[in-house]
Amino acid sequence: MSKCRICQVEYVPFLSFGKMPLANGFLASDQFRNEYFFELVVAFCPSCCMVQLSEQPSRERMFTPHYAYFSSTSTSMATHFEKFSHQVIADYLPPHDPFVVEIGCNDGILLEQFAQVGIRHLGIEPSANVAQVAVNKGLRALQRYFDEDLAREIVAEYGQADAVLGANVLCHIPYLHSVVAGIKMLLKPGGVLVFEDPYLGDILDKTAYDQIYDEHAFYFSVTSVRYLFQRHGLEVVDVMPQNVHGGSMRYVVTHEGARKGSAAVMAHCEREKALGLEQPETFEGFRRRTERSREELMALLFKLKRLGKRVVGYGATSKSTTVINYCGITRDLVEFISDTTPIKQGKFSPGAHIPVRPYTEFTANYPDHALLFAWNHAREIIPKERGFQAAGGKWIVYVPKVQILI
Ligand code: DWN
Ligand code: SAH
């Protein structure tokens, strides 16, 4: 594949991470021999400006009945999604019997907000284990992949929706034209699509190269998203930066001409032009900064090892799979990774096979340094780990730059 998935023009690869495992492929030791790897390469389309992976594992490999990411593991994300629902209800839903569909509802972290106030809802979630958590909460959720065919079935069975929602999901789906065609079919004439995903401007600005992994097929900008929806007769009418997952963008999309557009859309496109998000050289700069970041992080970890310091990873994030395997971090440098998610505990990290242990092992014997793989949740984590710092522990972060926090 060397053509843009959105506009079919030849794209320009700008960064290769080499062979990478599945970001959420936490595994037991008897699975090491059969571990799956693929070539992780990211490319820029000079025509529609979409940044995308050149190769992505099949959806059945990534979104399995044992999917390792449970959205409700972060309390700050629960608060974020509560506010998200309030905005949708206040600004976009009609007062009489609204119907909301969420694509990629995971364990129901957002959808439950609508259910709690009696709003008719439907979640679409292919990963059976997390979908089951949503169902156990009393939510209506289908264990299916969203695409045009499913949209047709939903319309036939439930009717069109007033709002279609998606958080950190559209950027995961390579067959995006089918998804957008499905959303168009599903939306009432006055309906809105509200979705958010990590924002390319923040990824570049913070050198957050660890957002690049198998599940993230696309890295959106307002420019590339506008073009995509325009091709389907849909219009981006508003954009709102979000302070989650290291910097995200929320997009509001309607049928063309259905609502008055906000000036923020064009303002962001202008800003993106000024930042060079339409030029291949910008991505060359990102590649150089990524390589420098890797050198700095490894130099720091080797130095700490020479000094005899204990380093433990905090948060077995999907992003950590890229950092660990791209930089070459081994068990010699990071003893284990602490994570609160039961399904990850007792397993090993993808590729490098660093043990993932329960959070209680972190608190039972604080290390000298904690490498914060969940840097996007620093505002939640650092204050709650006062005990670690009081015991003399220090945080290491690598986004936006490699440093020991003091
Ligand atoms: O796009 C995606 C985002 C939304 O979620 C998915 N492709 C997969 C996933 O990405 P991630 O794994 O990088 O997400 P998080 O939210 O950065 O993961 C945080 C990890 O850290 C979880 O495994 C839970 C863990 N954690 C912890 O151990 N202690 C999190 C917090 C807040 C904590 O205090
Ligand atoms: N919305 C949640 C989950 C994000 S993780 C949050 O923001 O925390 C991405 C989710 O998208 C996973 O739960 C995955 O199973 C789901 N997903 C992947 N492909 C999908 C598809 N085609 N249709 C619907 N959901 C999908």
Short mmCIF file of C-alpha atoms in Angstrom, two decimals, residues 3-401:
data_model
loop_
_atom_site.label_atom_id
_atom_site.label_comp_id
_atom_site.label_asym_id
_atom_site.label_seq_id
_atom_site.Cartn_x
_atom_site.Cartn_y
_atom_site.Cartn_z
CA LYS A 3 -1.51 5.30 -1.78
CA CYS A 4 -3.38 7.53 0.63
CA ARG A 5 -6.42 5.74 2.05
CA ILE A 6 -8.43 8.93 1.76
CA CYS A 7 -7.57 10.47 -1.63
CA GLN A 8 -5.55 7.71 -3.38
CA VAL A 9 -2.56 9.97 -4.10
CA GLU A 10 0.89 8.45 -3.44
CA TYR A 11 1.97 9.24 0.10
CA VAL A 12 5.42 10.02 1.53
CA PRO A 13 6.69 7.72 4.32
CA PHE A 14 8.65 9.77 6.87
CA LEU A 15 9.37 7.56 9.87
CA SER A 16 9.97 3.85 10.21
CA PHE A 17 10.02 2.20 13.63
CA GLY A 18 11.00 -1.18 12.21
CA LYS A 19 9.24 -4.39 13.27
CA MET A 20 6.80 -3.72 16.08
CA PRO A 21 4.44 -5.96 18.06
CA LEU A 22 0.77 -5.19 18.76
CA ALA A 23 0.60 -2.25 21.19
CA ASN A 24 -1.96 -4.07 23.36
CA GLY A 25 -0.49 -7.52 22.75
CA PHE A 26 0.38 -8.24 26.41
CA LEU A 27 1.27 -11.90 26.55
CA ALA A 28 2.18 -14.91 28.69
CA SER A 29 5.64 -16.48 28.42
CA ASP A 30 4.34 -19.51 26.49
CA GLN A 31 3.17 -17.11 23.76
CA PHE A 32 6.59 -15.50 23.15
CA ARG A 33 7.48 -17.88 20.32
CA ASN A 34 4.42 -17.00 18.25
CA GLU A 35 4.40 -13.28 18.84
CA TYR A 36 3.14 -11.22 15.88
CA PHE A 37 5.22 -8.36 14.44
CA PHE A 38 4.59 -5.93 11.59
CA GLU A 39 6.43 -3.03 9.96
CA LEU A 40 5.42 0.25 11.67
CA VAL A 41 5.84 3.06 9.13
CA VAL A 42 4.05 6.39 9.14
CA ALA A 43 3.44 8.48 6.02
CA PHE A 44 2.14 11.91 4.97
CA CYS A 45 -0.18 12.51 2.01
CA PRO A 46 0.98 15.63 0.15
CA SER A 47 -2.46 16.04 -1.43
CA CYS A 48 -5.05 15.78 1.38
CA CYS A 49 -2.49 16.09 4.26
CA MET A 50 -3.66 12.93 6.02
CA VAL A 51 -0.96 11.29 8.15
CA GLN A 52 -1.40 7.52 8.27
CA LEU A 53 0.24 4.14 8.76
CA SER A 54 1.35 2.37 5.62
CA GLU A 55 0.58 -1.05 7.10
CA GLN A 56 -1.84 -2.02 9.86
CA PRO A 57 -2.53 -5.46 11.35
CA SER A 58 -6.04 -6.84 10.73
CA ARG A 59 -8.79 -5.58 13.02
CA GLU A 60 -9.32 -9.12 14.33
CA ARG A 61 -5.74 -9.17 15.63
CA MET A 62 -6.09 -5.85 17.45
CA PHE A 63 -9.67 -5.77 18.72
CA THR A 64 -10.07 -9.18 20.25
CA PRO A 65 -12.21 -10.76 22.99
CA HIS A 66 -9.20 -10.08 25.27
CA TYR A 67 -8.68 -6.41 24.44
CA ALA A 68 -6.40 -4.97 27.12
CA TYR A 69 -7.57 -1.34 27.27
CA PHE A 70 -10.44 -0.56 29.61
CA SER A 71 -11.39 3.13 29.32
CA SER A 72 -12.57 3.40 32.92
CA THR A 73 -9.07 2.88 34.39
CA SER A 74 -8.59 6.65 34.62
CA THR A 75 -10.80 8.80 36.83
CA SER A 76 -9.88 11.98 34.97
CA MET A 77 -11.17 10.40 31.73
CA ALA A 78 -14.46 9.61 33.48
CA THR A 79 -14.77 13.31 34.38
CA HIS A 80 -13.83 14.30 30.84
CA PHE A 81 -16.55 12.08 29.36
CA GLU A 82 -19.13 13.34 31.83
CA LYS A 83 -18.48 16.88 30.58
CA PHE A 84 -18.51 15.60 26.98
CA SER A 85 -22.03 14.21 27.51
CA HIS A 86 -23.21 17.48 29.10
CA GLN A 87 -22.02 19.42 26.05
CA VAL A 88 -23.76 17.05 23.63
CA ILE A 89 -27.01 17.13 25.60
CA ALA A 90 -27.02 20.91 26.00
CA ASP A 91 -25.88 21.91 22.52
CA TYR A 92 -27.01 19.24 20.09
CA LEU A 93 -29.81 16.97 21.31
CA PRO A 94 -33.49 17.79 20.72
CA PRO A 95 -35.67 17.79 23.86
CA HIS A 96 -38.00 15.02 22.66
CA ASP A 97 -36.78 11.39 22.75
CA PRO A 98 -33.26 11.83 21.35
CA PHE A 99 -31.28 8.83 20.09
CA VAL A 100 -27.49 8.63 20.48
CA VAL A 101 -25.13 6.09 18.86
CA GLU A 102 -21.56 5.72 20.10
CA ILE A 103 -18.89 4.07 17.93
CA GLY A 104 -16.21 2.30 20.01
CA CYS A 105 -17.98 2.62 23.37
CA ASN A 106 -15.48 0.29 25.10
CA ASP A 107 -16.63 -0.31 28.72
CA GLY A 108 -19.33 2.37 28.47
CA ILE A 109 -17.42 5.25 30.06
CA LEU A 110 -19.24 7.82 27.87
CA LEU A 111 -22.44 5.99 26.98
CA GLU A 112 -23.41 5.45 30.62
CA GLN A 113 -23.71 9.23 31.02
CA PHE A 114 -26.57 9.23 28.50
CA ALA A 115 -28.18 6.09 29.92
CA GLN A 116 -28.18 7.60 33.41
CA VAL A 117 -30.45 10.44 32.25
CA GLY A 118 -32.72 8.09 30.32
CA ILE A 119 -31.51 8.91 26.80
CA ARG A 120 -32.07 6.25 24.15
CA HIS A 121 -28.65 4.95 23.18
CA LEU A 122 -26.74 2.28 21.28
CA GLY A 123 -23.03 1.43 21.58
CA ILE A 124 -20.99 -0.33 18.91
CA GLU A 125 -17.96 -2.17 20.32
CA PRO A 126 -16.20 -5.08 18.60
CA SER A 127 -13.92 -6.12 21.49
CA ALA A 128 -16.15 -8.64 23.27
CA ASN A 129 -14.71 -8.37 26.79
CA VAL A 130 -14.99 -4.60 27.08
CA ALA A 131 -18.38 -4.62 25.30
CA GLN A 132 -19.56 -7.09 27.96
CA VAL A 133 -18.61 -4.64 30.72
CA ALA A 134 -20.82 -2.04 29.02
CA VAL A 135 -23.70 -4.54 28.75
CA ASN A 136 -23.25 -5.48 32.42
CA LYS A 137 -23.76 -1.81 33.27
CA GLY A 138 -27.19 -2.10 31.64
CA LEU A 139 -26.17 -0.34 28.43
CA ARG A 140 -27.40 -1.35 25.00
CA ALA A 141 -24.31 -2.33 23.03
CA LEU A 142 -23.69 -4.44 19.92
CA GLN A 143 -20.49 -6.43 19.67
CA ARG A 144 -19.81 -5.41 16.05
CA TYR A 145 -17.40 -3.34 13.93
CA PHE A 146 -18.97 -0.13 12.72
CA ASP A 147 -19.05 0.40 8.95
CA GLU A 148 -21.52 1.27 6.21
CA ASP A 149 -23.26 -2.12 6.31
CA LEU A 150 -23.81 -1.99 10.04
CA ALA A 151 -25.10 1.60 9.76
CA ARG A 152 -27.74 0.37 7.31
CA GLU A 153 -28.82 -2.33 9.78
CA ILE A 154 -28.98 0.18 12.65
CA VAL A 155 -31.16 2.57 10.64
CA ALA A 156 -33.51 -0.29 9.70
CA GLU A 157 -33.84 -1.48 13.30
CA TYR A 158 -33.57 1.66 15.44
CA GLY A 159 -34.02 4.59 13.01
CA GLN A 160 -31.64 7.50 12.41
CA ALA A 161 -29.68 9.15 15.21
CA ASP A 162 -29.66 12.69 16.57
CA ALA A 163 -26.02 12.31 17.54
CA VAL A 164 -23.27 9.89 16.57
CA LEU A 165 -20.33 9.98 18.97
CA GLY A 166 -16.81 8.58 18.87
CA ALA A 167 -13.82 9.09 21.17
CA ASN A 168 -10.43 7.76 20.13
CA VAL A 169 -11.97 5.44 17.60
CA LEU A 170 -12.27 6.97 14.11
CA CYS A 171 -8.47 7.27 13.95
CA HIS A 172 -8.34 3.48 14.54
CA ILE A 173 -10.33 2.48 11.46
CA PRO A 174 -8.51 2.15 8.10
CA TYR A 175 -11.75 1.74 6.09
CA LEU A 176 -12.71 5.28 7.01
CA HIS A 177 -14.71 6.00 3.83
CA SER A 178 -17.09 3.19 4.74
CA VAL A 179 -17.35 4.53 8.29
CA VAL A 180 -18.09 8.09 7.12
CA ALA A 181 -20.63 6.84 4.55
CA GLY A 182 -22.28 4.90 7.39
CA ILE A 183 -22.34 7.94 9.67
CA LYS A 184 -23.96 10.00 6.89
CA MET A 185 -26.67 7.38 6.49
CA LEU A 186 -27.20 7.18 10.24
CA LEU A 187 -27.51 10.91 10.95
CA LYS A 188 -30.91 12.59 10.86
CA PRO A 189 -30.99 15.68 8.58
CA GLY A 190 -30.32 17.89 11.62
CA GLY A 191 -28.10 15.36 13.45
CA VAL A 192 -24.48 15.83 14.53
CA LEU A 193 -21.39 13.68 14.65
CA VAL A 194 -19.19 14.64 17.61
CA PHE A 195 -15.85 12.88 17.79
CA GLU A 196 -12.39 13.40 19.20
CA ASP A 197 -8.97 11.93 18.54
CA PRO A 198 -5.33 12.76 19.35
CA TYR A 199 -4.43 15.93 17.43
CA LEU A 200 -1.55 15.90 14.95
CA GLY A 201 -0.54 19.45 15.96
CA ASP A 202 0.05 18.26 19.56
CA ILE A 203 1.85 15.09 18.48
CA LEU A 204 4.31 17.18 16.46
CA ASP A 205 4.60 19.96 19.00
CA LYS A 206 5.35 17.55 21.88
CA THR A 207 7.31 15.00 19.82
CA ALA A 208 4.77 12.47 21.12
CA TYR A 209 5.98 9.77 18.74
CA ASP A 210 4.58 7.13 21.08
CA GLN A 211 1.07 7.93 19.79
CA ILE A 212 2.18 6.07 16.68
CA TYR A 213 1.30 2.36 16.97
CA ASP A 214 -0.75 -0.30 15.20
CA GLU A 215 -4.20 0.79 16.43
CA HIS A 216 -3.77 4.39 15.30
CA ALA A 217 -4.20 4.18 11.53
CA PHE A 218 -4.62 7.99 11.19
CA TYR A 219 -3.22 11.13 12.86
CA PHE A 220 -5.83 13.82 12.18
CA SER A 221 -5.54 17.55 11.59
CA VAL A 222 -8.50 19.87 11.01
CA THR A 223 -7.31 20.23 7.40
CA SER A 224 -7.31 16.49 6.66
CA VAL A 225 -10.57 15.87 8.54
CA ARG A 226 -12.38 18.67 6.66
CA TYR A 227 -11.29 17.20 3.34
CA LEU A 228 -12.46 13.70 4.32
CA PHE A 229 -15.95 14.79 5.33
CA GLN A 230 -16.32 17.17 2.39
CA ARG A 231 -15.94 14.21 0.05
CA HIS A 232 -19.08 12.74 1.63
CA GLY A 233 -21.20 15.90 1.61
CA LEU A 234 -20.64 16.44 5.33
CA GLU A 235 -19.26 19.58 6.95
CA VAL A 236 -17.00 20.19 9.95
CA VAL A 237 -18.88 23.01 11.70
CA ASP A 238 -16.82 23.32 14.89
CA VAL A 239 -13.54 22.19 16.45
CA MET A 240 -12.54 22.33 20.12
CA PRO A 241 -9.09 21.43 21.48
CA GLN A 242 -9.19 18.99 24.41
CA ASN A 243 -6.66 18.59 27.17
CA VAL A 244 -6.71 14.76 27.23
CA HIS A 245 -4.47 12.00 25.84
CA GLY A 246 -1.67 14.51 25.38
CA GLY A 247 -3.79 16.92 23.30
CA SER A 248 -6.87 15.96 21.32
CA MET A 249 -9.28 17.72 19.00
CA ARG A 250 -13.07 17.44 19.17
CA TYR A 251 -14.82 17.82 15.81
CA VAL A 252 -18.51 18.58 15.23
CA VAL A 253 -19.80 17.46 11.84
CA THR A 254 -23.23 17.84 10.18
CA HIS A 255 -24.84 17.33 6.81
CA GLU A 256 -23.59 20.13 4.53
CA GLY A 257 -25.27 23.43 5.34
CA ALA A 258 -27.35 22.02 8.24
CA ARG A 259 -25.79 24.31 10.88
CA LYS A 260 -23.86 27.55 10.87
CA GLY A 261 -20.11 26.87 10.96
CA SER A 262 -17.85 28.33 13.65
CA ALA A 263 -14.93 30.59 12.74
CA ALA A 264 -12.72 28.21 14.77
CA VAL A 265 -12.62 25.74 11.85
CA MET A 266 -10.95 28.09 9.38
CA ALA A 267 -8.79 29.61 12.13
CA HIS A 268 -7.37 26.15 12.87
CA CYS A 269 -6.79 25.43 9.19
CA GLU A 270 -4.86 28.70 8.87
CA ARG A 271 -2.84 27.87 11.95
CA GLU A 272 -2.06 24.41 10.59
CA LYS A 273 -0.81 25.97 7.36
CA ALA A 274 1.47 28.29 9.38
CA LEU A 275 2.75 25.29 11.39
CA GLY A 276 3.65 23.49 8.17
CA LEU A 277 1.17 20.63 8.57
CA GLU A 278 0.73 20.74 4.79
CA GLN A 279 4.45 20.29 4.03
CA PRO A 280 6.51 17.08 4.01
CA GLU A 281 9.60 18.83 5.51
CA THR A 282 7.69 19.34 8.76
CA PHE A 283 7.56 15.58 9.20
CA GLU A 284 11.26 15.21 8.51
CA GLY A 285 11.84 17.55 11.46
CA PHE A 286 9.57 15.38 13.61
CA ARG A 287 11.58 12.30 12.65
CA ARG A 288 14.84 13.99 13.68
CA ARG A 289 13.35 15.06 17.03
CA THR A 290 12.05 11.52 17.59
CA GLU A 291 15.50 10.07 17.00
CA ARG A 292 17.04 12.60 19.39
CA SER A 293 14.43 11.79 22.03
CA ARG A 294 15.30 8.10 21.78
CA GLU A 295 19.03 8.84 22.26
CA GLU A 296 18.34 11.04 25.27
CA LEU A 297 16.03 8.56 26.96
CA MET A 298 18.44 5.66 26.49
CA ALA A 299 21.39 7.76 27.71
CA LEU A 300 19.43 8.61 30.86
CA LEU A 301 18.36 5.00 31.52
CA PHE A 302 21.93 3.71 31.04
CA LYS A 303 23.24 6.42 33.37
CA LEU A 304 20.74 5.45 36.07
CA LYS A 305 21.71 1.81 35.68
CA ARG A 306 25.40 2.67 36.09
CA LEU A 307 24.46 4.54 39.26
CA GLY A 308 22.69 1.42 40.52
CA LYS A 309 19.23 3.03 40.58
CA ARG A 310 16.01 1.01 40.37
CA VAL A 311 13.67 2.15 37.57
CA VAL A 312 10.09 0.93 37.23
CA GLY A 313 7.59 1.80 34.48
CA TYR A 314 4.27 3.39 35.47
CA GLY A 315 1.28 2.53 33.23
CA ALA A 316 1.53 -0.29 30.66
CA THR A 317 0.07 1.97 27.99
CA SER A 318 -0.30 1.15 24.31
CA LYS A 319 2.09 4.03 23.73
CA SER A 320 4.74 2.35 25.88
CA THR A 321 4.98 -0.48 23.35
CA THR A 322 6.32 1.97 20.77
CA VAL A 323 8.75 3.64 23.19
CA ILE A 324 10.08 0.40 24.66
CA ASN A 325 10.62 -1.40 21.36
CA TYR A 326 11.77 1.58 19.32
CA CYS A 327 14.27 2.74 21.94
CA GLY A 328 15.39 -0.77 22.86
CA ILE A 329 14.42 -0.65 26.55
CA THR A 330 15.00 -4.00 28.24
CA ARG A 331 14.29 -5.59 31.60
CA ASP A 332 17.82 -4.60 32.70
CA LEU A 333 16.81 -0.97 32.48
CA VAL A 334 13.16 -1.12 33.59
CA GLU A 335 12.50 -3.80 36.20
CA PHE A 336 8.74 -4.08 35.68
CA ILE A 337 5.74 -1.97 34.68
CA SER A 338 3.06 -1.19 37.24
CA ASP A 339 -0.53 -1.16 35.94
CA THR A 340 -3.96 -1.21 37.56
CA THR A 341 -5.62 -3.22 34.75
CA PRO A 342 -6.15 -6.84 35.89
CA ILE A 343 -5.92 -8.33 32.35
CA LYS A 344 -2.40 -6.88 31.88
CA GLN A 345 -1.06 -7.99 35.28
CA GLY A 346 1.07 -11.14 35.38
CA LYS A 347 1.70 -10.80 31.63
CA PHE A 348 4.68 -9.39 29.76
CA SER A 349 4.93 -6.26 27.64
CA PRO A 350 4.72 -6.79 23.86
CA GLY A 351 8.09 -7.28 22.16
CA ALA A 352 10.52 -6.56 25.00
CA HIS A 353 8.72 -8.83 27.51
CA ILE A 354 9.09 -6.62 30.56
CA PRO A 355 6.84 -8.00 33.35
CA VAL A 356 3.60 -6.12 34.06
CA ARG A 357 2.79 -6.19 37.77
CA PRO A 358 -0.07 -5.00 39.97
CA TYR A 359 0.10 -1.45 41.27
CA THR A 360 0.54 -2.79 44.83
CA GLU A 361 4.05 -3.91 43.87
CA PHE A 362 4.93 -0.33 43.06
CA THR A 363 3.72 1.01 46.40
CA ALA A 364 5.12 -1.93 48.42
CA ASN A 365 8.70 -1.15 47.41
CA TYR A 366 9.06 2.23 45.74
CA PRO A 367 11.79 2.38 43.09
CA ASP A 368 14.27 5.26 42.82
CA HIS A 369 12.68 6.38 39.56
CA ALA A 370 9.35 5.78 37.85
CA LEU A 371 9.27 6.07 34.08
CA LEU A 372 5.85 7.59 33.40
CA PHE A 373 4.56 5.75 30.34
CA ALA A 374 1.08 7.16 31.15
CA TRP A 375 2.44 10.74 30.81
CA ASN A 376 -0.92 11.82 29.37
CA HIS A 377 -2.46 11.18 32.81
CA ALA A 378 0.30 13.03 34.72
CA ARG A 379 -2.21 15.50 36.21
CA GLU A 380 -4.09 12.59 37.74
CA ILE A 381 -1.14 10.38 38.67
CA ILE A 382 1.55 12.68 40.09
CA PRO A 383 -0.66 14.25 42.81
CA LYS A 384 -1.96 10.85 43.94
CA GLU A 385 1.59 9.46 44.21
CA ARG A 386 2.81 11.96 46.80
CA GLY A 387 4.00 9.00 48.87
CA PHE A 388 6.42 7.97 46.12
CA GLN A 389 7.97 11.42 45.99
CA ALA A 390 7.99 11.69 49.78
CA ALA A 391 10.02 8.46 49.83
CA GLY A 392 12.60 10.13 47.58
CA GLY A 393 11.24 8.76 44.28
CA LYS A 394 11.55 10.77 41.09
CA TRP A 395 9.50 10.78 37.91
CA ILE A 396 11.05 10.38 34.47
CA VAL A 397 9.06 11.69 31.50
CA TYR A 398 9.97 11.78 27.81
CA VAL A 399 7.15 13.93 26.42
CA PRO A 400 7.54 16.78 25.55
CA LYS A 401 11.20 16.19 26.42
#
